[in-house]
GROMACS .gro file of C-alpha atoms in nm:
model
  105
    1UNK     CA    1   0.000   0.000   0.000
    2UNK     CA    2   0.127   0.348  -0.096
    3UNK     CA    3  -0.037   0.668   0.052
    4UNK     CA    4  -0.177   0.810  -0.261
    5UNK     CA    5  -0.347   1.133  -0.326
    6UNK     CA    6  -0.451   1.463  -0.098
    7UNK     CA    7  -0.324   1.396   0.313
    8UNK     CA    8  -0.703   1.517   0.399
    9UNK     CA    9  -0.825   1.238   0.199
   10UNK     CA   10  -0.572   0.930   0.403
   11UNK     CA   11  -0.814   0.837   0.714
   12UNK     CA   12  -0.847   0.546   0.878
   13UNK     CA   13  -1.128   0.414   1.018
   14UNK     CA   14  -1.142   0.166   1.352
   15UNK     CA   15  -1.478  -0.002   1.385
   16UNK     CA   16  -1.565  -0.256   1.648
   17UNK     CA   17  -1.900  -0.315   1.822
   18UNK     CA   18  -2.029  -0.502   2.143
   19UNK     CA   19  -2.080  -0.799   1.999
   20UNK     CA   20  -1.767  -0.886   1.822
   21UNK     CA   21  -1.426  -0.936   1.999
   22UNK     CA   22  -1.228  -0.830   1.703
   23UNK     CA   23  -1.159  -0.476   1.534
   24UNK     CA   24  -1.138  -0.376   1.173
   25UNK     CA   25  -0.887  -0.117   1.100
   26UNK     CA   26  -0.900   0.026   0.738
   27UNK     CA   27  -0.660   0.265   0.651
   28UNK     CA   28  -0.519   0.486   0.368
   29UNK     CA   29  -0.244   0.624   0.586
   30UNK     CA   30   0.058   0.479   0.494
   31UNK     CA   31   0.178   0.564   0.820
   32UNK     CA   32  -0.039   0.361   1.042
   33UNK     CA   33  -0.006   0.111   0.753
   34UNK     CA   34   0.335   0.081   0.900
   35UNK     CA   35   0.294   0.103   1.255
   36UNK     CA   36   0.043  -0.183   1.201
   37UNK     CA   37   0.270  -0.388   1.032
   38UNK     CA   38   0.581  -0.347   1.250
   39UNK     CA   39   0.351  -0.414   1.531
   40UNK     CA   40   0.319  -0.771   1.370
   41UNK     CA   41  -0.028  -0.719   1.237
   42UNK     CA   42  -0.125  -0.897   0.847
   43UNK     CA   43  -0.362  -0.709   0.659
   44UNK     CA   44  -0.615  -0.911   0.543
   45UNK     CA   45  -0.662  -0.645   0.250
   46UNK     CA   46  -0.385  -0.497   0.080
   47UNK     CA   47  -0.463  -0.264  -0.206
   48UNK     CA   48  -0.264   0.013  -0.365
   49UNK     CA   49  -0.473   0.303  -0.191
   50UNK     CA   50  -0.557   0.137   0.111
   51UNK     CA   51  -0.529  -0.144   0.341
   52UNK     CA   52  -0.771  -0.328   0.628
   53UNK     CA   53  -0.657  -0.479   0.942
   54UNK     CA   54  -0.827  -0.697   1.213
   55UNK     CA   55  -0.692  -0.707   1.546
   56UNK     CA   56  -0.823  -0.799   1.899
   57UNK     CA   57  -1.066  -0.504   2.050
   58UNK     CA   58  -0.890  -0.539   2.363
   59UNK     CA   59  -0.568  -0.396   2.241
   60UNK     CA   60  -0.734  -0.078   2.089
   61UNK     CA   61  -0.664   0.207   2.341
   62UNK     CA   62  -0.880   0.510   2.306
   63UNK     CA   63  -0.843   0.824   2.475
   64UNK     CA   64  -1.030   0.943   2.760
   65UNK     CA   65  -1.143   1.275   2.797
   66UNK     CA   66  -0.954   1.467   3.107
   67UNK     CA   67  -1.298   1.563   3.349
   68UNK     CA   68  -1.320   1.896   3.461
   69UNK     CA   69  -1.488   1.848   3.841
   70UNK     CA   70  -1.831   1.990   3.914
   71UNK     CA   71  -1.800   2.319   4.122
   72UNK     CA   72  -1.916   2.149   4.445
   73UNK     CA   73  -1.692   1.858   4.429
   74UNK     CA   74  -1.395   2.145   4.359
   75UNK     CA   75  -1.502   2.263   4.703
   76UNK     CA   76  -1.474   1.986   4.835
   77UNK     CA   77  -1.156   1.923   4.676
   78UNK     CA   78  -1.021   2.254   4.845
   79UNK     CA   79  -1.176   2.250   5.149
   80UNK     CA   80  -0.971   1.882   5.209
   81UNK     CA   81  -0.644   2.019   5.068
   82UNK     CA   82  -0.662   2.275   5.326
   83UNK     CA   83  -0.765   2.090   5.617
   84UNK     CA   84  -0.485   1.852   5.546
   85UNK     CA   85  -0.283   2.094   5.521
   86UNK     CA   86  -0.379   2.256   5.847
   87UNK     CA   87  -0.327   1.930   6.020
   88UNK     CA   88   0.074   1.909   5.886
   89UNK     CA   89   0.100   2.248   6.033
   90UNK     CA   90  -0.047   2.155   6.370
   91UNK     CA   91   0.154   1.811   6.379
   92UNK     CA   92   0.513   2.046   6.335
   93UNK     CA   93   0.344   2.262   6.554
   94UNK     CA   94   0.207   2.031   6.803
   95UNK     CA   95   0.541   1.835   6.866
   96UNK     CA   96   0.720   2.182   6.998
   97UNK     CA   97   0.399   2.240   7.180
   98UNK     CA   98   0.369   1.973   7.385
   99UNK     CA   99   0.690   2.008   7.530
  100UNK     CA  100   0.604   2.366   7.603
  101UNK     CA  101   0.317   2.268   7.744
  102UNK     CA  102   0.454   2.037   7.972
  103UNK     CA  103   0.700   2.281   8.141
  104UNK     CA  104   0.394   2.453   8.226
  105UNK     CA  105   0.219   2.297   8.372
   0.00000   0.00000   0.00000
C-alpha cells in the first residue's frame, strides 16, 4: 500500500462493536499502515490506496477525555487540601507544643 493522493483524503477508520471481539482497521495512511505492520499485524486487504486490518478489540486504546470536576466537588476538593494541610501544620506545631506545654504545667 502506498499513501496516494490529498493527506485530507488518508483516514483510517477503527470499527468494532459489542458484539464482536475483534476490530477492523482500514486505513489509507501509509503511516499507520506501518505502525500496524511493524507491530506484527497482516492485513487481510492490501490494495494500492488502502489497506484493512483486524486485530483484537482489547488492544485498541482510546483516549479518555480529562474531566473537569463539578463546582461542588472542587469545594470539596479545596476545602480537604486545606484541612490537610492545616493538620501538617499543627503536627510540626504540636510536637514543639507539647513540650512547652509540659513545662507549664
Amino acid at each position: 500500500m502506498r499513501g496516494i493522493g490529498p493527506r485530507y483524503e488518508r483516514e483510517t477508520i477503527i470499527r468494532f462493536d459489542e458484539d464482536s471481539q475483534d476490530a477492523d482497521i482500514w486505513t489509507a495512511s501509509e503511516t499507520v499502515y506501518r505502525r500496524l505492520l511493524k507491530r506484527g499485524y497482516k492485513p487481510y486487504e492490501d490494495e494500492q490506496r488502502h489497506a484493512a486490518f483486524r486485530m483484537p478489540r482489547a488492544e485498541i486504546k482510546l483516549p479518555r477525555p480529562k474531566r473537569k470536576a463539578s463546582p461542588e466537588h472542587a469545594a470539596r476538593l479545596k476545602q480537604a487540601r486545606s484541612s490537610r494541610q492545616g493538620l501538617v501544620e499543627i503536627e510540626a506545631d504540636g510536637a514543639n507544643g507539647a513540650d512547652k506545654g509540659l513545662a507549664k504545667g
